[in-house]
Coordinates of C-alpha atoms and ligand atoms in Angstrom, one line a residue:
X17 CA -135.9 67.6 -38.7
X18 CA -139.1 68.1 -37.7
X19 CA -140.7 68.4 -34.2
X20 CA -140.8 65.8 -31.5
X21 CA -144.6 65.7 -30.6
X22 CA -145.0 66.1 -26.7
X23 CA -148.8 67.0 -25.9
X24 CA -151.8 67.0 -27.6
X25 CA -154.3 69.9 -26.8
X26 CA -157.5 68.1 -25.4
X27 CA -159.4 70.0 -28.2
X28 CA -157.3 67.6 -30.7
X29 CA -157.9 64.6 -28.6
X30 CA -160.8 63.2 -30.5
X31 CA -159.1 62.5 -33.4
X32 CA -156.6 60.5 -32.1
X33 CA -158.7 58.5 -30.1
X34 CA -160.0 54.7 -31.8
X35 CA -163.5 53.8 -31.3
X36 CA -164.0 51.2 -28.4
X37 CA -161.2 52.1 -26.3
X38 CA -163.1 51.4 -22.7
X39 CA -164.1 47.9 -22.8
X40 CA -161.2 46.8 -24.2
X41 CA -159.1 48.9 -21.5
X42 CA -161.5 48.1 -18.9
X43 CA -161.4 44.5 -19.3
X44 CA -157.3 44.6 -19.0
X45 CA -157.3 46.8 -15.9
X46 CA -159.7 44.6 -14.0
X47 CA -157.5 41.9 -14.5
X48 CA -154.6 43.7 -13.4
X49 CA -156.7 45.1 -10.3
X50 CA -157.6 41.6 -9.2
X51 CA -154.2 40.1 -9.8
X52 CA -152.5 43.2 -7.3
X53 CA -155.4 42.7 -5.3
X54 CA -154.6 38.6 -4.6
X55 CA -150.8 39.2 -4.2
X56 CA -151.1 42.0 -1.2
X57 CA -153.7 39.4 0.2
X58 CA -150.5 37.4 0.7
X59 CA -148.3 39.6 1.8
X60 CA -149.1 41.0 5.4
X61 CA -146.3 43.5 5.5
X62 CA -147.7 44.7 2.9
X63 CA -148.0 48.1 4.2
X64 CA -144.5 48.2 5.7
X65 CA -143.5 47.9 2.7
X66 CA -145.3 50.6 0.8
X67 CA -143.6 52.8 4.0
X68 CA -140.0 51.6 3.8
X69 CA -140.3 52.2 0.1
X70 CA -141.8 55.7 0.1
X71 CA -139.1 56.4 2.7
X72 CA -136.0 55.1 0.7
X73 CA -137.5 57.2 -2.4
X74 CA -137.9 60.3 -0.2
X75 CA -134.4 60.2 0.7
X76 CA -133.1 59.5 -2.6
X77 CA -134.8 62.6 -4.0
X78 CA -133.5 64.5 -1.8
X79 CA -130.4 63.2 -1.7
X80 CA -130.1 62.8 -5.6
X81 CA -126.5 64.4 -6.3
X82 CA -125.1 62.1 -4.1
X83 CA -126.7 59.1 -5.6
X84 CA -126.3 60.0 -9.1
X85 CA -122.6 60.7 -8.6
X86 CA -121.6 57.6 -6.8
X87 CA -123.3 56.0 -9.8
X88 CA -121.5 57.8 -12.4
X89 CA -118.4 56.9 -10.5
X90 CA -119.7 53.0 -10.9
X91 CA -120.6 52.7 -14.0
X92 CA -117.6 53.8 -15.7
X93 CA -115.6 52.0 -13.1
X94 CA -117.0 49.1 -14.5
X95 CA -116.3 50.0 -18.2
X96 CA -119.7 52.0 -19.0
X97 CA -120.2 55.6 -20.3
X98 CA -121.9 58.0 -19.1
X99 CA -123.5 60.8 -20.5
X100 CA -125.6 63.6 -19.3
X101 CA -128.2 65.3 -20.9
X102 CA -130.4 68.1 -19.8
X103 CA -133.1 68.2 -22.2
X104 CA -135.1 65.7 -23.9
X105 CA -133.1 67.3 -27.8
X106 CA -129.7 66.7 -25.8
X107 CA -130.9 63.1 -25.0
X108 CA -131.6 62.6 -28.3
X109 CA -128.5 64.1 -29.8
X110 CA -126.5 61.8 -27.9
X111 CA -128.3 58.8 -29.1
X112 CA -127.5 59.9 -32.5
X113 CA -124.0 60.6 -32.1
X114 CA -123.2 57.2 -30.3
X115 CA -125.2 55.7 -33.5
X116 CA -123.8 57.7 -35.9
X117 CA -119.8 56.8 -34.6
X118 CA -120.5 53.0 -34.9
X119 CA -122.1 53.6 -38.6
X120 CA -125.8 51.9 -37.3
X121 CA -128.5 52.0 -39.2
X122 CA -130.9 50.1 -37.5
X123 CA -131.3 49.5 -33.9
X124 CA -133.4 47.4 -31.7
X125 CA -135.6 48.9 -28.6
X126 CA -136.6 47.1 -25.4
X127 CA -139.7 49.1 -23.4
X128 CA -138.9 52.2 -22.4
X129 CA -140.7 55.0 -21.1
X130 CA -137.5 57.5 -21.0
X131 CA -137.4 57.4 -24.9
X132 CA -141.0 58.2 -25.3
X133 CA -140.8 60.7 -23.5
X134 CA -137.6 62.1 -25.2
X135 CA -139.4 61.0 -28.7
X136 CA -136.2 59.0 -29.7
X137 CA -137.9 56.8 -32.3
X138 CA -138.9 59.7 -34.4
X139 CA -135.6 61.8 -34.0
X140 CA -133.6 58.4 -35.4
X141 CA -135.9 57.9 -38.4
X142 CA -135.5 61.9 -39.2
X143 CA -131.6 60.8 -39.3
X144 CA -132.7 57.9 -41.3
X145 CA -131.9 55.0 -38.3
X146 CA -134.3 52.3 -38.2
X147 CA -135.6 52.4 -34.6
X148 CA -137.5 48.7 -33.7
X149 CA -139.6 48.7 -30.8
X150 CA -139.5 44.5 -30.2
X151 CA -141.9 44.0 -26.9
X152 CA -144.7 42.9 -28.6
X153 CA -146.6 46.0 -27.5
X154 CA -144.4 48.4 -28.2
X155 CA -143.9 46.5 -31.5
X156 CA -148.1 46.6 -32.4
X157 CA -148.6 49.9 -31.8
X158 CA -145.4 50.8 -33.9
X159 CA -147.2 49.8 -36.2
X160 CA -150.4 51.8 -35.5
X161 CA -147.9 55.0 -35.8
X162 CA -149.6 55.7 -31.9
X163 CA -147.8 56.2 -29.0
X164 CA -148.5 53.7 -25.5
X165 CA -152.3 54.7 -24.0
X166 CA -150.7 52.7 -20.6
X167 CA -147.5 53.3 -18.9
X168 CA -146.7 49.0 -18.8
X169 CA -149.0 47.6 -21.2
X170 CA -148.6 50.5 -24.6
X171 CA -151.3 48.3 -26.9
X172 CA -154.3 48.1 -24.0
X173 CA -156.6 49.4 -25.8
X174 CA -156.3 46.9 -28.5
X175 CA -158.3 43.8 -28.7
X176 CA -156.9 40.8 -30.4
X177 CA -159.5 41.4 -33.3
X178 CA -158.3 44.9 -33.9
X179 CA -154.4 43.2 -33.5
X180 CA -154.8 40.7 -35.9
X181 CA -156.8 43.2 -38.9
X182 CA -153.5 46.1 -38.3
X183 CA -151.2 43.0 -38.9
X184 CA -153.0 41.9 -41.2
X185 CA -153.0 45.6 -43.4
X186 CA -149.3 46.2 -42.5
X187 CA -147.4 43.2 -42.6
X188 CA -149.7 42.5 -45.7
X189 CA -150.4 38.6 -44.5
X190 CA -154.1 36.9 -43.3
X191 CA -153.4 37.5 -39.6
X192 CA -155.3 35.0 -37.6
X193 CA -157.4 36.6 -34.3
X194 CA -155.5 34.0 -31.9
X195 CA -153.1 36.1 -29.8
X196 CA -150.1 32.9 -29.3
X197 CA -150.4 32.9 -33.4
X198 CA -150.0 36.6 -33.7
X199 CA -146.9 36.6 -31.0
X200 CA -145.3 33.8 -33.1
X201 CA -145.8 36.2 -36.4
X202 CA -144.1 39.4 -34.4
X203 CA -141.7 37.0 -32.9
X204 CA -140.0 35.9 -35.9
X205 CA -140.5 39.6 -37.8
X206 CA -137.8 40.4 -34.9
X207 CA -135.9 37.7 -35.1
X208 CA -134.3 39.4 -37.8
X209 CA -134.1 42.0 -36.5
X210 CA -132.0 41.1 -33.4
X211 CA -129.8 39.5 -35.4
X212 CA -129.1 42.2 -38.2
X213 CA -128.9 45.3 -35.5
X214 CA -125.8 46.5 -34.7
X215 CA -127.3 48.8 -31.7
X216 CA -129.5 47.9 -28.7
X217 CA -131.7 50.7 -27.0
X218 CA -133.1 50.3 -23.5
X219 CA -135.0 52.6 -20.6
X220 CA -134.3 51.1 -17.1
X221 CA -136.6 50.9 -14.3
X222 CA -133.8 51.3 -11.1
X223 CA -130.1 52.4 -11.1
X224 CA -128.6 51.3 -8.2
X225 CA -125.8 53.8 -7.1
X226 CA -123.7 51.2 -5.3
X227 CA -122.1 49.4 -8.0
X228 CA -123.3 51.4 -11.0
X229 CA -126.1 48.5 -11.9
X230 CA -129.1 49.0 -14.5
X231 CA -131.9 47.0 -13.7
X232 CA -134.6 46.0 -16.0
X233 CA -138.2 44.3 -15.3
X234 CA -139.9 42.7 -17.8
X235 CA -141.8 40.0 -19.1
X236 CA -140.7 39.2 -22.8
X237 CA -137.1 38.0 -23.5
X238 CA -136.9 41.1 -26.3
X239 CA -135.2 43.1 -23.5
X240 CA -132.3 40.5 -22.9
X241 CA -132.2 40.4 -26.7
X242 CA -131.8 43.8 -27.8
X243 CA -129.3 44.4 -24.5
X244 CA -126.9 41.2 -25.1
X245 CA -127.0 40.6 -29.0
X246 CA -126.2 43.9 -30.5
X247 CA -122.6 44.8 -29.6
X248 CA -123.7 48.2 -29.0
X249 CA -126.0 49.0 -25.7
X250 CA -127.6 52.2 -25.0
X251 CA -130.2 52.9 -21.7
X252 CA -131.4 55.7 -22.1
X253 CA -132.9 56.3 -18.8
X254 CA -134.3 59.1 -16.0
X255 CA -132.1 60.5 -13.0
X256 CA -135.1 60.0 -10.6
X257 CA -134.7 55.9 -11.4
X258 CA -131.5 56.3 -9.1
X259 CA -131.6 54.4 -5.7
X260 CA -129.0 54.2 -3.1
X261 CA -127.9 50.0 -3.4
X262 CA -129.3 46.6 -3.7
X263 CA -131.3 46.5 -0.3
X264 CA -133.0 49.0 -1.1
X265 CA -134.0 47.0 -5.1
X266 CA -135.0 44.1 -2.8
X267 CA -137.7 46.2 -1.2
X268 CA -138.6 47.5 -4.9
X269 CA -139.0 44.2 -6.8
X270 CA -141.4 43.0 -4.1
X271 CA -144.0 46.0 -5.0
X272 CA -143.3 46.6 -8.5
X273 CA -144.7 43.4 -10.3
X274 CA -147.2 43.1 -7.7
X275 CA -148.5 46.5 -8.0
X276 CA -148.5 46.6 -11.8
X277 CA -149.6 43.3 -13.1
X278 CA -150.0 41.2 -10.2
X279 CA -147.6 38.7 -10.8
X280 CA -145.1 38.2 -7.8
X281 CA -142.0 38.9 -9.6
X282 CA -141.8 39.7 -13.3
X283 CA -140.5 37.0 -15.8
X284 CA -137.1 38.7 -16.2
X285 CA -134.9 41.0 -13.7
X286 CA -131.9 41.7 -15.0
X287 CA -128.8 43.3 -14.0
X288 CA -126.4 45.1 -16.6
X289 CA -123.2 46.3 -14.9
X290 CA -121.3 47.8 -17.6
X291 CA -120.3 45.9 -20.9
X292 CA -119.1 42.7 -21.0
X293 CA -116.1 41.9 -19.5
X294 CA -113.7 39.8 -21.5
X295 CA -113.6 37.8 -25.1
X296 CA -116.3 34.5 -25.0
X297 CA -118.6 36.6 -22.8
X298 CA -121.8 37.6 -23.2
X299 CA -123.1 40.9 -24.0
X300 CA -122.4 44.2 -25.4
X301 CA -118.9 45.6 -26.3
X302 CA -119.5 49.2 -25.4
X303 CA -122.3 50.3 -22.9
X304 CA -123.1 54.1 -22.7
X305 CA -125.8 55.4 -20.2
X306 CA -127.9 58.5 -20.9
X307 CA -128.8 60.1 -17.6
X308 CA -132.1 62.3 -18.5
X309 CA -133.1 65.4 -16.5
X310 CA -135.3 66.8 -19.0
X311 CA -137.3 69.0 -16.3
X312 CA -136.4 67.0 -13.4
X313 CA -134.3 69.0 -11.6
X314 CA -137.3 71.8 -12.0
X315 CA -139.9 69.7 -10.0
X316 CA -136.7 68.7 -7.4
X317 CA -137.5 72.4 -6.2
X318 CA -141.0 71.9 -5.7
X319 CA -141.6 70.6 -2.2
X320 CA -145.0 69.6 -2.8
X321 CA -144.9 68.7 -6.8
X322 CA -141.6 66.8 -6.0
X323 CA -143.0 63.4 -5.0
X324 CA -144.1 63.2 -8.2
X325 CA -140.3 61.8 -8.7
X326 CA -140.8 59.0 -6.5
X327 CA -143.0 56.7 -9.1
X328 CA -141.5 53.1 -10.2
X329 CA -144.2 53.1 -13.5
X330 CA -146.0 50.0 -12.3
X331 CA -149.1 51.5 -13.7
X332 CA -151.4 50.9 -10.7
X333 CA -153.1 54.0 -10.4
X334 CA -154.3 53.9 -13.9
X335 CA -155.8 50.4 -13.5
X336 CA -158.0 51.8 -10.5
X337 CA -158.6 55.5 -11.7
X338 CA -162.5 55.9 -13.0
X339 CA -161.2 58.8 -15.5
X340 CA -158.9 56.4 -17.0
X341 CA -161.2 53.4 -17.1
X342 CA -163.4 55.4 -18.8
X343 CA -161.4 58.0 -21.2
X344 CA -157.9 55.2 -21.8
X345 CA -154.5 56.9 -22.4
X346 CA -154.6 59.0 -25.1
X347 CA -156.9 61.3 -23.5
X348 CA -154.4 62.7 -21.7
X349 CA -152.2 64.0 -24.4
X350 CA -148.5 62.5 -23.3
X351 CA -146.4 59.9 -23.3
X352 CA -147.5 59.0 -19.8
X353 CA -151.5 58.8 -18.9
X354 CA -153.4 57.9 -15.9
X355 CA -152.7 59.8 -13.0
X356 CA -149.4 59.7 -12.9
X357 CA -149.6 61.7 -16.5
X358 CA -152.1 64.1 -14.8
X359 CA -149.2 65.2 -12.1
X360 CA -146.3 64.6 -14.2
X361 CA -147.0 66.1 -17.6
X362 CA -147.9 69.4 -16.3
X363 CA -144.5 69.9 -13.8
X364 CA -142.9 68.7 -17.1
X365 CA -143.6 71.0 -19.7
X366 CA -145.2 73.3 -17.8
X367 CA -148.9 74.2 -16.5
X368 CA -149.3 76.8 -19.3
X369 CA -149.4 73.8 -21.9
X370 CA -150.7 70.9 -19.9
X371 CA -153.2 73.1 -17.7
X372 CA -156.0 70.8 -18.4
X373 CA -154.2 67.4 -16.5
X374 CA -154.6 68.6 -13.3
X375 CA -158.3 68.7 -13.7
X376 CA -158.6 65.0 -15.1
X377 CA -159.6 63.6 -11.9
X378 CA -162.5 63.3 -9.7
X379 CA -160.0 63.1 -6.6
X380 CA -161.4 60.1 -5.4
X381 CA -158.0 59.3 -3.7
X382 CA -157.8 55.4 -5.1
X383 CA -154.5 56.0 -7.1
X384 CA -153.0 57.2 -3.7
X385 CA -154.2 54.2 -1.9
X386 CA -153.4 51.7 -4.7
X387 CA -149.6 53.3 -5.0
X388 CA -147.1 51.2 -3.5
X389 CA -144.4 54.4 -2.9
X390 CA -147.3 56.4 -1.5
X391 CA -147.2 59.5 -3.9
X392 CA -150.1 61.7 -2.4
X393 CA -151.2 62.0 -5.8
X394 CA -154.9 63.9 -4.7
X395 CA -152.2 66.7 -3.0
X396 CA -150.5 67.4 -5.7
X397 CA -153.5 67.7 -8.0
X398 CA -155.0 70.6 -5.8
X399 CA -151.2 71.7 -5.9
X400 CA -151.1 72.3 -9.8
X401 CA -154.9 73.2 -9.6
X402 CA -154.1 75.8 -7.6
X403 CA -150.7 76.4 -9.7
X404 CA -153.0 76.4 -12.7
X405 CA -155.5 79.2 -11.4
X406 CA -153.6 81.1 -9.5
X407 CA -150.0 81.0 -10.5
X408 CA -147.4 80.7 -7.9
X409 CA -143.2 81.1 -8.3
X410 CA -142.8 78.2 -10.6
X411 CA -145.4 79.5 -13.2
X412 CA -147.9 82.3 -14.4
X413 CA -151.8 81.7 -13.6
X414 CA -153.6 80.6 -17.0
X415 CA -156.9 81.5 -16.1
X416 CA -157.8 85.0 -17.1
X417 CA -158.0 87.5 -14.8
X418 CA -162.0 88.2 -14.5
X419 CA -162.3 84.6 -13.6
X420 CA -159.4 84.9 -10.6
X421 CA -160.7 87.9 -9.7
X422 CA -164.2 86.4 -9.7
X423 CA -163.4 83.7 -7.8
X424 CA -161.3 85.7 -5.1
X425 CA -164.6 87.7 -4.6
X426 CA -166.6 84.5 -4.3
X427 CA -164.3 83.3 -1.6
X428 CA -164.4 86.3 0.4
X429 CA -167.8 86.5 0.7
X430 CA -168.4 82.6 1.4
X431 CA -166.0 83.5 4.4
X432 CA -168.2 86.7 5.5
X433 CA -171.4 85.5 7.1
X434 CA -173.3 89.0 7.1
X435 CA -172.1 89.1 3.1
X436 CA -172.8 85.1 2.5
X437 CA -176.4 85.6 3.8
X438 CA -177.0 89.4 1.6
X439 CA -175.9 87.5 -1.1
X440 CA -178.3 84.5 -0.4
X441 CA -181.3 87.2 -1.3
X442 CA -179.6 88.9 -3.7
X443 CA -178.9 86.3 -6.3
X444 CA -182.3 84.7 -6.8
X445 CA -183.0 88.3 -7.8
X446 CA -180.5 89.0 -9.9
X447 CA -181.1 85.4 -11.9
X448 CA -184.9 86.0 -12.1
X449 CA -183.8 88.4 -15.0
X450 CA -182.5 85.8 -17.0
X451 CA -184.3 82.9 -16.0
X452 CA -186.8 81.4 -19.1
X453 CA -189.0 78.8 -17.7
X454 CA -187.4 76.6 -15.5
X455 CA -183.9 77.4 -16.5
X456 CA -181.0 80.5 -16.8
X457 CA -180.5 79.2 -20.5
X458 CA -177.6 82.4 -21.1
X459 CA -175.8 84.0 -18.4
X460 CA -173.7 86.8 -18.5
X461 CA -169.9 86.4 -18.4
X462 CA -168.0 84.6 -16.6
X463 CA -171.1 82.2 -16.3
X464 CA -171.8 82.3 -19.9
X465 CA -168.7 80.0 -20.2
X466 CA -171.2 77.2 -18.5
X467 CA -174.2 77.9 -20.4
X468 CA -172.5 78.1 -23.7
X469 CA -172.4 73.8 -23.1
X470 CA -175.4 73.5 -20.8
X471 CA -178.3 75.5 -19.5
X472 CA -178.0 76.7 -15.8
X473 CA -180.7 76.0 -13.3
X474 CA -181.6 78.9 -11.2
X475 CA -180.3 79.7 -7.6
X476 CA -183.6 78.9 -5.5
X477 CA -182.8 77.2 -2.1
X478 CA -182.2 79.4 0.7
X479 CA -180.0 76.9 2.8
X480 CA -180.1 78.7 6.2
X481 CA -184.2 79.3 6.0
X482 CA -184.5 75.5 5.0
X483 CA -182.3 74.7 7.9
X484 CA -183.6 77.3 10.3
X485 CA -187.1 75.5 9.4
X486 CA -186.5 72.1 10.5
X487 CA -184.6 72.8 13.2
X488 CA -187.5 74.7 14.6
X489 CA -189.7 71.8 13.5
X490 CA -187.4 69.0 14.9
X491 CA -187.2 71.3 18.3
X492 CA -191.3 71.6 18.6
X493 CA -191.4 67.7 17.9
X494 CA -189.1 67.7 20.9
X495 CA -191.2 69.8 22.9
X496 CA -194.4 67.9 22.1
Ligands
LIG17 S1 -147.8 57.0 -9.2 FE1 -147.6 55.2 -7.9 S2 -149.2 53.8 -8.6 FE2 -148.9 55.4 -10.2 S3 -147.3 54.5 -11.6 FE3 -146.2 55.7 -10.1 S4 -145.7 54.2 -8.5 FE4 -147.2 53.3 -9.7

């Protein structure tokens, strides 16, 4: 079989990114901003909210083998399955096998970030299973052979132009431009789909321990489809979705559709508890649940890296980050992007492969502000920064060792003033020898790494002699 792609190296980024992808990302994120933006106006607790929310996810994290083993009591009280699967291969295997005892050959997906990440869709057509992703734009970019470049709306950085010519080349039809024709088209594709499928794949967005319930948000009726039609239903979902019972969900569907698309409450909630019951009911036969670690447990330990875990995927900080407006999803390599990729992807798979995330951000704290379970997402940025440079006990430093050492010798002398001020007098002398013209066009190492991209512009200012100067200026004006 071959590999499950997980990252793609920034150098590769450029050929996997379409033309165009800012206006048409920028123009869906404004509308998602102003939406969010309207629907806290009208909430004034608000902020409570965002406190009680961060709190009940706090405690669940910390708290999460409690949770997760009430829940696994729940479920298969109520006639579920449960499965456990520590990496995203093991995940995968147990889709197959599940698939694989029921003879399926084609199964159909509601959204879901969990199988993404995991890579499921790939792994089942290896085995020769038809995986169908059936929210509409899951379903379009599918079709693109792209993964999502936004964690709650995958196509953003489509316009319906672009839409209708990819239809147009793959279904092999005249695709009109008008977006209600080219949902009709999609919708009776999948139709057919529902119908024929004998296995329905989901994520989740909350589990709630209490009575083993999977809970899904969305906006399409593809997800009540592919979990009610099929007799087979399989969430696949994460074991940081877990929260402790239904009071706590109350407090979570108040922020979630508000944060992410600024609707109050998405078109569909819906609550699977086990399969169904009895003969004439609806629903699934069998229902198995896939509880994903898949490097989970690792960021647990982290005390700083582990609020990562508290995200609900609404998406917000992307819609207000100035990186993502500006670069879209696939700059950032994963299955998840925006800030939320930045601090996730790296505790993930590891600094050593995503080393660049951390550094996708100008720190400008508005994904932290924006975030209705109040990750300090800024924090943990410096946190893998720092992780990334200097290596701590969950991984090695990737920057070589002149630059560390480099840098450890710039910080020592910033923090000596006698040293700070030597230095001051020192450098325009030592950059004088490589100055031509106005500008240090090639410095010596580690500085060459600079002016390989960009010429450097010589150290000139002496900050304490300015100072010193109109301070002594200011006082004789005083004096006057
Ligand atoms: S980090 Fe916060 S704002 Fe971003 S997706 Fe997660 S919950 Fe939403």
């Amino acid at each position: 079989m071959s590999e499950i792609p997980t990252y793609i190296d920034f150098e590769e980024y450029s050929e996997h990114v379409p033309a165009g992808i800012p206006s048409a990302v920028q123009q869906a994120t404004n509308r998602f901003v102003g939406g969010r933006a309207a629907r806290v106006a009208e909430l004034p607790q608000w902020e409570q909210l965002r406190q009680i929310a961060s709190d009940i996810r706090q405690h669940t994290i910390e708290n999460m083998d409690v949770y997760l083993t009430r829940l696994e009591e729940k479920v298969k009280a109520a006639g579920g399955n449960v499965h456990w699967a520590q990496t995203a291969e093991e995940a995968n295997r147990i889709v197959l096998q599940i698939a694989r005892e029921h003879h399926v050959k084609t199964t159909v997906k509601s959204k879901s970030m969990a199988t993404e990440e995991i890579g499921l869709n790939h792994f089942l057509k290896d085995a020769g299973i038809e995986a169908i992703e059936t929210d509409l734009g899951e379903y379009i970019i599918q079709l693109a052979g792209t993964g999502p470049s936004h964690i709650i709306v995958p196509a953003v950085h489509l316009k319906k132009e672009e839409i209708a010519q990819l239809f147009s080349e793959k279904l092999d039809i005249n695709a009109p431009t008008d977006p209600i024709e080219l949902a009709r088209i999609a919708r009776e594709i999948l139709r057919e789909k529902f119908l024929n499928a004998e296995m329905g794949i989901s994520g989740g967005n909350f589990l709630v321990a209490e009575t083993g319930t999977l809970v899904m948000v969305t906006n399409e009726g593809n997800g009540r489809m592919c979990t009610t039609m099929p007799d087979l239903h399989v969430a696949v979902v994460g074991i940081d979705k877990v929260i402790p019972d239904w009071e706590s969900l109350t407090v979570f569907l108040k922020l979630l559709a508000r944060s992410a698309t600024g609707q109050k409450l998405s078109t569909y909630t819906q609550f699977i508890t086990g399969p169904r019951r009895a003969e004439g009911e609806f629903g699934p036969k069998e229902f198995h649940l896939v509880l994903l670690d898949n490097g989970r447990s690792n960021i647990l330990k982290d005390r700083v890296g582990r609020d990562v875990l508290k995200c609900i995927r609404c998406g917000a900080c992307a819609n207000v980050c100035p990186v993502y407006k500006n670069v879209g999803g696939f700059a950032y390599g994963s299955f998840i992007s925006g800030p939320i990729g930045a601090i996730l992807t790296p505790q993930m798979l590891g600094t050593q492969t995503a080393r660049e995330l951390p550094f996708a951000s100008t720190l400008c704290g508005a994904c932290a502000d924006v975030c209705p379970v109040k990750i300090p997402i800024p924090t943990i940025l410096l946190h893998l920064r720092r992780r990334v440079a200097q290596g701590d006990e969950f991984a090695e430093p990737t920057l070589p060792a002149p630059i560390r050492i480099s840098a450890g010798l710039v910080s020592f002398a910033l923090a000596q003033n006698w040293l700070y001020r030597f230095g001051t007098r020192l450098l325009p002398a030592i950059m004088s020898v490589f100055k031509r013209g106005d500008w240090i066009p090639n410095a010596p190492y580690p500085l060459s790494r600079w002016t390989k991209a960009r010429p450097l512009p010589p150290f000139t200012a002496n900050f304490r002699r300015w100072w010193m100067k109109v301070r002594s200026a200011k006082q004789k004006d005083l004096a006057r």
